[in-house]
Coordinates of C-alpha atoms in Angstrom, one line a residue:
X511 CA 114.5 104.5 162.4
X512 CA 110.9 104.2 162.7
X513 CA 110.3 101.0 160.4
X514 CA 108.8 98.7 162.5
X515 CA 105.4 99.0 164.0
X516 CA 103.1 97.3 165.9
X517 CA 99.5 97.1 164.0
X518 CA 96.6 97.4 166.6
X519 CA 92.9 97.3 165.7
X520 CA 93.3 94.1 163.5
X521 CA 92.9 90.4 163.5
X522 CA 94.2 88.6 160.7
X523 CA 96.3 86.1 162.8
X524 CA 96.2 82.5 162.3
X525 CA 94.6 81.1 165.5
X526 CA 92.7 84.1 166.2
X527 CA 88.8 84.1 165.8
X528 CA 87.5 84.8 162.7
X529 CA 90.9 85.6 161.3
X530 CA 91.8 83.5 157.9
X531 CA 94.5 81.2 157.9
X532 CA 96.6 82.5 154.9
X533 CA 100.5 82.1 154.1
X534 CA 99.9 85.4 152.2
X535 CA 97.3 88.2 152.8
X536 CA 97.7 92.0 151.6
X537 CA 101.2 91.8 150.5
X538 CA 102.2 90.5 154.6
X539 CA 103.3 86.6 155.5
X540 CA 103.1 85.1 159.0
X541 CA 106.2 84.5 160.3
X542 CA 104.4 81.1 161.9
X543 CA 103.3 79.5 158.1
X544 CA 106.9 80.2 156.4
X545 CA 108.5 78.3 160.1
X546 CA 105.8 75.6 159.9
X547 CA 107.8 74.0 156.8
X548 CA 110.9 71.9 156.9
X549 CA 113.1 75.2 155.9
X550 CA 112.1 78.2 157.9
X551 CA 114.1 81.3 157.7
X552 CA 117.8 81.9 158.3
X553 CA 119.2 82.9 162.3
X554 CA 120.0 86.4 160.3
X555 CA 116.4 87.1 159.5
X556 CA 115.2 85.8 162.4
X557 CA 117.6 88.5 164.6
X558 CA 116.4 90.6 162.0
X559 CA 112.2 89.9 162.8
X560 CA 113.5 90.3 166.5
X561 CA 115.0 93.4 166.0
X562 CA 112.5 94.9 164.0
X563 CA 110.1 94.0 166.8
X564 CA 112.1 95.7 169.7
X565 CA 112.5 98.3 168.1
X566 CA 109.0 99.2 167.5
X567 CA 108.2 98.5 171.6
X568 CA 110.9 100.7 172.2
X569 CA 110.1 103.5 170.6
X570 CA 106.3 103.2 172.4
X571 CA 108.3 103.2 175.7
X572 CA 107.2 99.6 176.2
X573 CA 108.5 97.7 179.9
X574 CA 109.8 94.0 179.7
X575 CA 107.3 92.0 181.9
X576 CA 105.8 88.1 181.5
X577 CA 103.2 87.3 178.9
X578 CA 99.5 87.7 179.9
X579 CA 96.4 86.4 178.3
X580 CA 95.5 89.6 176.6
X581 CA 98.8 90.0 174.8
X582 CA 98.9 90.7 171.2
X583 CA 103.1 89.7 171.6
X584 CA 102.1 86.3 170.0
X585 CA 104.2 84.3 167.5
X586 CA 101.3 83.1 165.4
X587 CA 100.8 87.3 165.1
X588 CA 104.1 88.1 163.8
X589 CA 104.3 89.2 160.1
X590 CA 106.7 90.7 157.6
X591 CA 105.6 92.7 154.9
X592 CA 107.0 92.9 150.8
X593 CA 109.7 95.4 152.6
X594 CA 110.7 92.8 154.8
X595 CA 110.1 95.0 157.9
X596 CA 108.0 92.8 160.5
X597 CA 105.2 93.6 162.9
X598 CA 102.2 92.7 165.1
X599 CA 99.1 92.0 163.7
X600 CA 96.2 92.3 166.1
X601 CA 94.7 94.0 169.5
X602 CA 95.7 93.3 172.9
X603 CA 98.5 94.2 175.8
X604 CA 102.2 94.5 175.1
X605 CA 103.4 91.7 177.6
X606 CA 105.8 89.2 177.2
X607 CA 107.7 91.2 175.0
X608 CA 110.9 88.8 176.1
X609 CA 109.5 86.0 175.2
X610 CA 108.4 86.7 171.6
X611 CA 112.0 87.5 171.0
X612 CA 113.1 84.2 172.3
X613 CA 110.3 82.4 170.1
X614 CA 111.4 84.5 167.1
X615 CA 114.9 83.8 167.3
X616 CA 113.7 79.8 167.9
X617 CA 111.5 80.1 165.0
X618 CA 108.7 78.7 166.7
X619 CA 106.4 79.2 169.6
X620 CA 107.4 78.0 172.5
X621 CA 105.3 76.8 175.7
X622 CA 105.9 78.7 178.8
X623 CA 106.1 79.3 182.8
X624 CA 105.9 82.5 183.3
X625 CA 109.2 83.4 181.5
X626 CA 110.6 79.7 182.1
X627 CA 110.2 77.5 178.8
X628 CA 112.0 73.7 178.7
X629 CA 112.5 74.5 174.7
X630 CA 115.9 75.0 173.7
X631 CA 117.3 77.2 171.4
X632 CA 118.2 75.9 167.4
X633 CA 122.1 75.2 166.8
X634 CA 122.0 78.3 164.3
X635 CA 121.8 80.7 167.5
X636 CA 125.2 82.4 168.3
X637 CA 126.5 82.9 171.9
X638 CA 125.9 86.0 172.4
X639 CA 122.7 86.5 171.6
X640 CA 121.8 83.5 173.5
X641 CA 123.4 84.8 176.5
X642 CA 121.1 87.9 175.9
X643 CA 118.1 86.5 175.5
X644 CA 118.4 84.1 178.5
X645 CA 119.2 87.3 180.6
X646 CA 116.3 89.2 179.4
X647 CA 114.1 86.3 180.7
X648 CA 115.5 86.5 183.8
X649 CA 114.8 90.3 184.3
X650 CA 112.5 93.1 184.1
X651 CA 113.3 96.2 182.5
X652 CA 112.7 98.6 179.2
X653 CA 112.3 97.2 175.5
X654 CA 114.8 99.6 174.4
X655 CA 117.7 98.4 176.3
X656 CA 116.8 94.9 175.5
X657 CA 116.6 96.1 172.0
X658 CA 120.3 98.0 172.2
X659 CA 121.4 94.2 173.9
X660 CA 120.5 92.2 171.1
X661 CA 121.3 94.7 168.7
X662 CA 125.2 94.3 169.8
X663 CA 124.8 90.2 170.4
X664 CA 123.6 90.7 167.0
X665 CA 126.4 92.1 165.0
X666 CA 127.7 89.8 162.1
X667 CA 124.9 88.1 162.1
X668 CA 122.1 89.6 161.8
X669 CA 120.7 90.0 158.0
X670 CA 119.1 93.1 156.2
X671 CA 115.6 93.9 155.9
X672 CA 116.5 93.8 151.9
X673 CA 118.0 90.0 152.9
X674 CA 114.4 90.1 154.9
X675 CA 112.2 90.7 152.0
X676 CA 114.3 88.2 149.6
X677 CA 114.0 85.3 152.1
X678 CA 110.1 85.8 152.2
X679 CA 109.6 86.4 148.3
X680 CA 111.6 83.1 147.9
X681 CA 109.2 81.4 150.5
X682 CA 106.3 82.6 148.2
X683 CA 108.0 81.6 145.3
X684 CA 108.2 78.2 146.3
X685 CA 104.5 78.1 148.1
X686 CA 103.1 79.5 145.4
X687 CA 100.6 77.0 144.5
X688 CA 99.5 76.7 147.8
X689 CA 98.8 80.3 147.9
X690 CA 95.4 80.9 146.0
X691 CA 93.7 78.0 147.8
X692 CA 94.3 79.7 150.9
X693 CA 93.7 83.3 150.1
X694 CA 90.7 82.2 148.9
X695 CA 89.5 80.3 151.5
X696 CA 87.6 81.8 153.9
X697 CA 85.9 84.8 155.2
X698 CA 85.6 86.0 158.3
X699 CA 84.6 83.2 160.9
X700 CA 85.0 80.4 158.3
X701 CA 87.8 78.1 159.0
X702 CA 90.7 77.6 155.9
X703 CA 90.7 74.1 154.3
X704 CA 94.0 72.3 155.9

């Protein structure tokens, strides 16, 4: 389908050098500031972020292997746009492409041994896609079939990218008084107030 992608050549991350820490910039939201709150988003648009995510390594013929230091598969980089289609913001290698899933589905980034974390996944997370995801960890192989895997684990519970979109304009809704302090807050290099 084409809708995801991975954005290269950018870094407007939170946590990355000289990139500013805003819940909204350019009509895209970190995944990381919406989880950060007491109410993050539902399991549905979570699988959905996931999805979304595969999809694009997939179609760039991406292989499954552990998370190195130059990766760009980073939780604080994931972001979802007004169309509530996610992506990567920022440069780097595609590793650890199993392990972004898992945090995405936890909703939170998750501290790892090679593709062994301790964290446990929320109560919200069904079975199957549990089962998948702890599998994919385990082994090596193409984005696509991991992609086709949680795709089928997925069914019936996974949301739209229209459900997507609503979830995060409803998180901006309710932030929105936050927003203009941190949009405004820094330039390049210049930390955002807390």
């Amino acid at each position: 389908t084409g809708v995801a992608t991975l954005v290269r050549g950018t870094d407007n991350a939170p946590g990355v050098p000289g990139a500013a820490e805003e819940p909204v910039s350019e009509g895209r939201t970190h995944l990381a500031t919406i989880q950060r709150g007491e109410e993050g988003l539902s399991v549905g648009v979570r699988l959905r972020v996931a999805l979304d995510l595969l999809e694009a390594l997939a179609e760039d013929g991406e292989k499954l292997s552990a998370r190195g230091k130059a990766t760009r598969l980073r939780f604080d980089r994931v972001v979802i746009d007004d169309e509530g289609h996610a992506q990567i913001d920022g440069n780097g290698d595609p590793s650890g492409a199993a392990q972004l899933v898992w945090e995405v589905v936890a909703g939170r980034a998750a501290t790892w041994t090679g593709t062994a974390t301790d964290d446990d996944l929320p109560d919200d997370v069904p079975g199957p896609v549990i089962d998948v995801l702890c599998a994919a960890l385990a082994e090596s192989g193409a984005a696509g079939d991991l992609f086709e895997k949680l795709e089928e684990a997925s069914r019936g519970f996974v949301d739209t990218h229209d459900d997507a979109r609503s979830a995060v304009a409803s998180w901006r809704e309710s932030h929105e008084e936050e927003a203009p302090v941190a949009v405004q807050a820094a330039a390049p290099g210049v930390a955002s107030p807390p």
